[in-house]
Short mmCIF file of C-alpha atoms in Angstrom, two decimals:
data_model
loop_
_atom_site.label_atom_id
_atom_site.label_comp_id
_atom_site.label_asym_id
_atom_site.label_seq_id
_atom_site.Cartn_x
_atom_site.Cartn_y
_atom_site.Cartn_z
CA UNK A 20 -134.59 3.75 -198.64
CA UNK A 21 -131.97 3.20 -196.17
CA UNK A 22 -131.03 -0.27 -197.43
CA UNK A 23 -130.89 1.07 -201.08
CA UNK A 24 -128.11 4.11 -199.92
CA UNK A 25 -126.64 1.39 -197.61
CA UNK A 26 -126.12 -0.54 -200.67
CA UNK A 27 -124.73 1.81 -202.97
CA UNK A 28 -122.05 2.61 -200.43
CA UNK A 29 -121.10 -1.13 -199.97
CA UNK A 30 -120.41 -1.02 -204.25
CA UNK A 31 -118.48 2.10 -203.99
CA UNK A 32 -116.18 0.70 -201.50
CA UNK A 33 -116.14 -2.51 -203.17
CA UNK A 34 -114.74 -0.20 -206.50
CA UNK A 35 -112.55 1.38 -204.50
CA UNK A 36 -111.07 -2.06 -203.04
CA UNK A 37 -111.14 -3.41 -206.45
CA UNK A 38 -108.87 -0.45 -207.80
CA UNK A 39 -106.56 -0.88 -204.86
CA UNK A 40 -106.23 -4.46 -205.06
CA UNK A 41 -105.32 -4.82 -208.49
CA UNK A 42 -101.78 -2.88 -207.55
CA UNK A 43 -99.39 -5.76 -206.13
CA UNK A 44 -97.74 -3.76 -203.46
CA UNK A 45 -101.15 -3.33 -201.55
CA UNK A 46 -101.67 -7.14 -201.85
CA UNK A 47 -98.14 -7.38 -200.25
CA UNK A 48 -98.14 -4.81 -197.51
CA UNK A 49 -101.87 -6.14 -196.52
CA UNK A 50 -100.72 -9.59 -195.73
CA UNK A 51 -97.58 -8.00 -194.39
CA UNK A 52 -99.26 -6.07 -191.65
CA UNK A 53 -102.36 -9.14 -191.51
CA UNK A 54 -99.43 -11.22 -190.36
CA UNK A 55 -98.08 -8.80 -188.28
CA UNK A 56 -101.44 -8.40 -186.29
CA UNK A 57 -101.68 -12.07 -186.26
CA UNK A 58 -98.24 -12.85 -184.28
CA UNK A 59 -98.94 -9.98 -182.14
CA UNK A 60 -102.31 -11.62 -181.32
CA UNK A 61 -100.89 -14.96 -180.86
CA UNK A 62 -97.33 -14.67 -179.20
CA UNK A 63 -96.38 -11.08 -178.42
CA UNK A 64 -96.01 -9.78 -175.13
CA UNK A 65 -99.26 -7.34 -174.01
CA UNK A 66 -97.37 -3.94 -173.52
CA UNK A 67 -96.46 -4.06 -177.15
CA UNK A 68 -99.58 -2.86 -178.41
CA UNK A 69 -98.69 0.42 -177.08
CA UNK A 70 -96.20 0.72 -179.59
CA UNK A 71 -98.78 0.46 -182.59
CA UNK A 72 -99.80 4.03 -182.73
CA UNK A 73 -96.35 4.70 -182.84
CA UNK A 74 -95.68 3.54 -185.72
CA UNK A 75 -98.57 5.27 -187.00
CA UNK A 76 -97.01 8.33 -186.35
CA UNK A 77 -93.97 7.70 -187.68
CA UNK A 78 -95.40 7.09 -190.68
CA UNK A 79 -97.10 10.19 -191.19
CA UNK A 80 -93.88 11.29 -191.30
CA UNK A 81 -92.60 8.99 -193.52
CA UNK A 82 -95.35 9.80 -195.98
CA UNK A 83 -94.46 13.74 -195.42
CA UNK A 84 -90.57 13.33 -195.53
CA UNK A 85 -91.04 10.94 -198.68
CA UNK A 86 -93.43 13.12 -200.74
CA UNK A 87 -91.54 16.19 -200.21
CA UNK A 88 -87.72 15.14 -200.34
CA UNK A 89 -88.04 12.38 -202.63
CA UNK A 90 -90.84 11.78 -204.44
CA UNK A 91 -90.40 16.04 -205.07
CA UNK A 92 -86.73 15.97 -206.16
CA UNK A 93 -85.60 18.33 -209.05
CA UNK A 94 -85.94 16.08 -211.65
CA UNK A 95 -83.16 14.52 -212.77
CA UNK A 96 -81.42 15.88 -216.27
CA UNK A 97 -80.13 11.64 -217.02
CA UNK A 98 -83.72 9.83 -218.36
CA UNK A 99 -83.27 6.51 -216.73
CA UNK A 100 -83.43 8.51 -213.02
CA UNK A 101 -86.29 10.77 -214.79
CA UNK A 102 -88.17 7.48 -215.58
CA UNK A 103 -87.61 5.96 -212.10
CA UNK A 104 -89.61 9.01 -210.51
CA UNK A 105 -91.51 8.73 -213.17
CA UNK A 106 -93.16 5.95 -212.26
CA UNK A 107 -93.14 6.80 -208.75
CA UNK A 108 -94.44 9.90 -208.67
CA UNK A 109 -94.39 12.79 -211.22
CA UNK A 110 -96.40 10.36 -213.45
CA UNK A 111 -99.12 10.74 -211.11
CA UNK A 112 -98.85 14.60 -211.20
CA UNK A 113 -98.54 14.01 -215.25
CA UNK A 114 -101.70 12.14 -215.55
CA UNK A 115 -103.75 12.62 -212.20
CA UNK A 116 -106.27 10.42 -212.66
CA UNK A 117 -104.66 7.50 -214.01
CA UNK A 118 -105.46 4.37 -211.39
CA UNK A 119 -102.23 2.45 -212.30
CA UNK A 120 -100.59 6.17 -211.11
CA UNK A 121 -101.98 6.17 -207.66
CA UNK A 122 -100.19 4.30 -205.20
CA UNK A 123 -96.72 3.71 -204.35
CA UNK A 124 -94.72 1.22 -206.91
CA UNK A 125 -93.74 -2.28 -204.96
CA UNK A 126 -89.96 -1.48 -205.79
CA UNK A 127 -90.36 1.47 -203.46
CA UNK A 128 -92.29 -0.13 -200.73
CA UNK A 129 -91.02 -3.40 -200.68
CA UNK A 130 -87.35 -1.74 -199.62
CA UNK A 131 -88.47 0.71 -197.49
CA UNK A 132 -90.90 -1.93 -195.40
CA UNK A 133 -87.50 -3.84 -194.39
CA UNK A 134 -85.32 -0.95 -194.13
CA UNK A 135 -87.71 0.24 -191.46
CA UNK A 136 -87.88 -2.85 -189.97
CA UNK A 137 -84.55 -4.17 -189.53
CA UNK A 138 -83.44 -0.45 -188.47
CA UNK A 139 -86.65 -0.48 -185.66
CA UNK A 140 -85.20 -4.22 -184.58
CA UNK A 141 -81.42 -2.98 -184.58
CA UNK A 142 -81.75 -0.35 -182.76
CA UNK A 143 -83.79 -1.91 -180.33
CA UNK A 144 -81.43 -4.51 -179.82
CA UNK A 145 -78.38 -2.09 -179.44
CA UNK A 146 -80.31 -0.37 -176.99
CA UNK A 147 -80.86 -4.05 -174.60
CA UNK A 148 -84.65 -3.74 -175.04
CA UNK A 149 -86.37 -6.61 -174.24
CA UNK A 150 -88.28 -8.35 -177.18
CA UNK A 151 -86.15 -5.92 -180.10
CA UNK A 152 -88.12 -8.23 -182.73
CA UNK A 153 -91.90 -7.63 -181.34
CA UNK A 154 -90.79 -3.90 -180.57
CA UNK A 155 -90.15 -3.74 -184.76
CA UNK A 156 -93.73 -5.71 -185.64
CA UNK A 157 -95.50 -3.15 -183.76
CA UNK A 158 -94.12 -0.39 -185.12
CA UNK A 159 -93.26 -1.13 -188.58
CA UNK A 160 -95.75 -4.00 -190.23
CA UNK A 161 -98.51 -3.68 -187.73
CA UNK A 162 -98.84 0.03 -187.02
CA UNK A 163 -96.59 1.74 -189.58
CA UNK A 164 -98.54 -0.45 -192.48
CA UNK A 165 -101.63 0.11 -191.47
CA UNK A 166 -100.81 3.45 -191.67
CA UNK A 167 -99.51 3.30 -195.26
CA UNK A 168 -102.72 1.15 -196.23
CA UNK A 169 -105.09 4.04 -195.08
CA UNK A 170 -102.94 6.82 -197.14
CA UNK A 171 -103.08 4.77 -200.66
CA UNK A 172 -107.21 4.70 -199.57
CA UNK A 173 -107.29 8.06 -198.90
CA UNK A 174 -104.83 9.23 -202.07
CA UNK A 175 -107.29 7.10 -204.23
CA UNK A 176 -110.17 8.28 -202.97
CA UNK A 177 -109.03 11.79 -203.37
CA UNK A 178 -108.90 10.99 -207.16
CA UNK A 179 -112.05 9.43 -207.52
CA UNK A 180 -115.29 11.21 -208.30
CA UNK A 181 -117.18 9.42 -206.28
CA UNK A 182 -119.19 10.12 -203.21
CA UNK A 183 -117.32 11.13 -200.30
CA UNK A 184 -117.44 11.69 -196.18
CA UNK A 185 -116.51 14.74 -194.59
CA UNK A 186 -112.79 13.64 -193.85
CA UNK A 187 -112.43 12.47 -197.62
CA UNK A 188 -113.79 15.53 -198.34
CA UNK A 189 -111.62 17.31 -196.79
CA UNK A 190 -108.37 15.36 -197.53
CA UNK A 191 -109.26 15.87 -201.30
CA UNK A 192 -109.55 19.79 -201.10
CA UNK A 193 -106.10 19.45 -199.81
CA UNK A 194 -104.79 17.31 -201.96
CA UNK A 195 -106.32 19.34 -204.85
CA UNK A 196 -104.26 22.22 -204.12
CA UNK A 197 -101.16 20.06 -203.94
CA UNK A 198 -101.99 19.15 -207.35
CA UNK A 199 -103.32 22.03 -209.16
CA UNK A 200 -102.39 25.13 -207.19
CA UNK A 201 -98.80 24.53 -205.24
CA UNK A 202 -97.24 21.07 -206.34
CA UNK A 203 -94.90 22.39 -203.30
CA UNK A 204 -97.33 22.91 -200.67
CA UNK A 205 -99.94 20.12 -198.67
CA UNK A 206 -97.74 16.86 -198.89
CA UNK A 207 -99.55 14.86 -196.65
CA UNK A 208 -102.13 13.11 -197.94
CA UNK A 209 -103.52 10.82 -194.65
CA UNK A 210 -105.83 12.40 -192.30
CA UNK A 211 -103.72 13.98 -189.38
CA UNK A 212 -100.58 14.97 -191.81
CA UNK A 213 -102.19 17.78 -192.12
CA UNK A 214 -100.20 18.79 -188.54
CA UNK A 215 -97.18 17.81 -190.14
CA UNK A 216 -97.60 20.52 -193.27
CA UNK A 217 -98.59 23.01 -190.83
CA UNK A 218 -95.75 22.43 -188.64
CA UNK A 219 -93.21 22.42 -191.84
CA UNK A 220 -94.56 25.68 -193.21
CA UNK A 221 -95.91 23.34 -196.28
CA UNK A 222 -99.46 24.67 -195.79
CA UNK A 223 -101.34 26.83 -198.06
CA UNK A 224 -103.78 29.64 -196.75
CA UNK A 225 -106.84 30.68 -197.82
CA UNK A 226 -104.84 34.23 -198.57
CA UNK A 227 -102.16 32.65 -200.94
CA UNK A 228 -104.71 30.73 -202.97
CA UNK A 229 -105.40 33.62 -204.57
CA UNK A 230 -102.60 34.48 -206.04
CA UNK A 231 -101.10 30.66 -206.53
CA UNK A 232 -103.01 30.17 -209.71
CA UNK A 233 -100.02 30.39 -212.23
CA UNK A 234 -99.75 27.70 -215.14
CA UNK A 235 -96.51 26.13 -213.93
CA UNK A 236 -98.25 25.37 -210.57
CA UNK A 237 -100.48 22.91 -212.76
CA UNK A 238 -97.96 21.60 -214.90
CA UNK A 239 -95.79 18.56 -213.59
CA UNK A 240 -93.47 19.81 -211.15
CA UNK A 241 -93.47 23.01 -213.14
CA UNK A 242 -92.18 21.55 -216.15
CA UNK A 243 -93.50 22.21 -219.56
CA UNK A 244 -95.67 19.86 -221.09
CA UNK A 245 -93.29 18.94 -224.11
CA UNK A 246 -90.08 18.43 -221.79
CA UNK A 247 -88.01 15.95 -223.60
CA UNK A 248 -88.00 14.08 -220.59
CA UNK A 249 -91.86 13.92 -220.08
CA UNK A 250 -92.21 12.88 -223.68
CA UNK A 251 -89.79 10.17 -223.52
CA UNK A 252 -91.06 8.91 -220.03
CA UNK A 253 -94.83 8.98 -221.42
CA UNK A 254 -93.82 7.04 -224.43
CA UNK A 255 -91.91 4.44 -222.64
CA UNK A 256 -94.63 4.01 -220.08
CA UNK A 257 -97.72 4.43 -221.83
CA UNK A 258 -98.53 0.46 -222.39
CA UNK A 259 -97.64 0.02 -218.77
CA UNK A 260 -100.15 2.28 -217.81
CA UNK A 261 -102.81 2.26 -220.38
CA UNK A 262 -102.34 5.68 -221.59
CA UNK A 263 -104.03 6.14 -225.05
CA UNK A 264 -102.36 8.73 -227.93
CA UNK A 265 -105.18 10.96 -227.01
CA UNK A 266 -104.20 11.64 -223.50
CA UNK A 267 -100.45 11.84 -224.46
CA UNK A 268 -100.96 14.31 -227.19
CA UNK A 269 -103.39 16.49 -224.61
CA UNK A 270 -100.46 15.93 -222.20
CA UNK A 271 -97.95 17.38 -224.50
CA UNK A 272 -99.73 20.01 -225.53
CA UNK A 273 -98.16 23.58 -224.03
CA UNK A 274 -100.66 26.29 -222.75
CA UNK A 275 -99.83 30.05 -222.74
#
C-alpha cells in the first residue's frame, strides 16, 4: 500500500515538474542558480554560505514588492502597456488556471536576475568588501533563485487540483483569497511571505472575509469582463496561450 501512495506522489510531482519545465524562464533561472551552487561549491570562500539565506529573504520581498507595486499597477489606459501586464500578470487573474499564465514571463526575470546581481556586486565593491563577486552569487543566483524557483512551485501548485501537504494547503487558501476575494490583499505567494503581508497590512482576516465577497473582487483587477482592453489583450494572446473561443466568450461575459 505504501509503495502504491509512494508512487502516485512521485507522478504528481513529476506533472508538476513537467508543467514547470515547459516555461523557458524556469529552465533558465534553474541552471542559473545550479551554476551558482556549483562555483560556490568549487571556488568560493566558506563564510559565503552565510549569505544564502539572505538572499532568500530578500526575495520574499522581491516577490511581495513586485506583486503588489508592479505586477498590481492601475492598468494602463495605452493597450501595448495593458498587453505587457497582460502577459505578466493580470492574464493570470483573467484566466486562473491557465498553465502558460502561471509563472513569471523570461522578459521579466531575465532583467531583474542581472539587475539584482550587478547592483548586489556594485555595491559590494563600493563598500571594499572582500570577494564583491561571490558576495552577489550567494545572494542573488544561489539563494535569491532558489527562492524564486520554490514560489513558481508553490504559485503552480496553488492552481492545481491536485493533492496537496499541509503548507500547500495552506499557501493555496491564501492565495485563493488573493484571487477571488481581495485581488489587493495576500501578495505573497511563498511560504514565509505570509510575515511580509502581515507586516504591510496586506492581510485579510477571518472578520473581513465576510463582507469581501463583492463581484469586482473576482473580476480582473476589478475590471469588467468586456473592458476593451481585456478583449483586445485576450484576442491578441489567445494562440499564445491556448485559450479556446469558449473560455474567451465565458471571460467576456459580464455578471450582475
Amino acid at each position: 500500500m505504501q509503495s502504491t501512495v509512494d508512487g502516485k506522489g512521485g507522478i504528481e510531482a513529476m506533472l508538476r515538474l513537467s508543467i514547470m519545465f515547459k516555461h523557458p524562464a524556469i529552465w533558465i533561472m534553474a541552471l542559473a542558480c545550479g551554476l551558482a551552487f556549483a562555483a560556490m561549491i568549487l571556488a568560493a570562500p566558506a563564510w559565503v554560505w552565510w549569505l544564502v539565506p539572505l538572499g532568500i529573504g530578500a526575495q520574499l520581498l522581491n516577490e511581495y514588492n513586485l506583486h503588489r507595486h508592479v505586477f498590481h499597477l492601475n492598468p494602463p489606459r495605452r493597450q501595448w502597456a495593458f498587453d505587457l501586464l497582460y502577459q505578466a500578470h493580470y492574464g493570470h487573474h483573467d484566466f486562473p488556471t491557465n498553465h502558460g499564465l502561471f509563472f513569471v514571463p523570461i522578459w521579466v526575470a531575465l532583467p531583474m536576475l542581472a539587475f539584482n546581481f550587478f547592483a548586489v556586486w556594485g555595491i559590494a565593491a563600493v563598500f571594499g568588501a572582500a570577494h564583491a563577486i561571490w558576495i552577489a552569487v550567494a545572494i542573488v543566483p544561489a539563494g535569491g533563485v532558489l527562492m524564486f524557483m520554490v514560489y513558481e512551485w508553490f504559485h503552480m501548485t496553488a492552481h492545481l487540483n491536485l493533492p496537496k501537504t499541509a503548507i500547500e494547503r495552506h499557501v493555496t487558501k491564501l492565495h485563493n483569497q488573493h484571487h477571488f476575494r481581495d485581488f489587493s490583499k495576500w501578495f505573497h505567494v511563498s511560504p514565509g511571505g505570509e510575515i511580509i503581508d502581515r507586516a504591510m497590512g496586506t492581510d485579510i482576516d477571518r472578520e473581513a472575509l465576510k463582507s469581501q465577497q463583492r463581484i469586482e473582487f473576482i473580476r480582473t483587477l476589478g475590471m469588467s469582463p468586456d473592458d476593451p482592453r481585456l478583449v483586445a489583450a485576450r484576442a491578441r494572446f489567445a494562440g499564445k496561450y491556448g485559450l479556446s473561443m469558449a473560455e474567451i466568450t465565458q471571460a467576456a461575459r459580464v455578471s450582475a
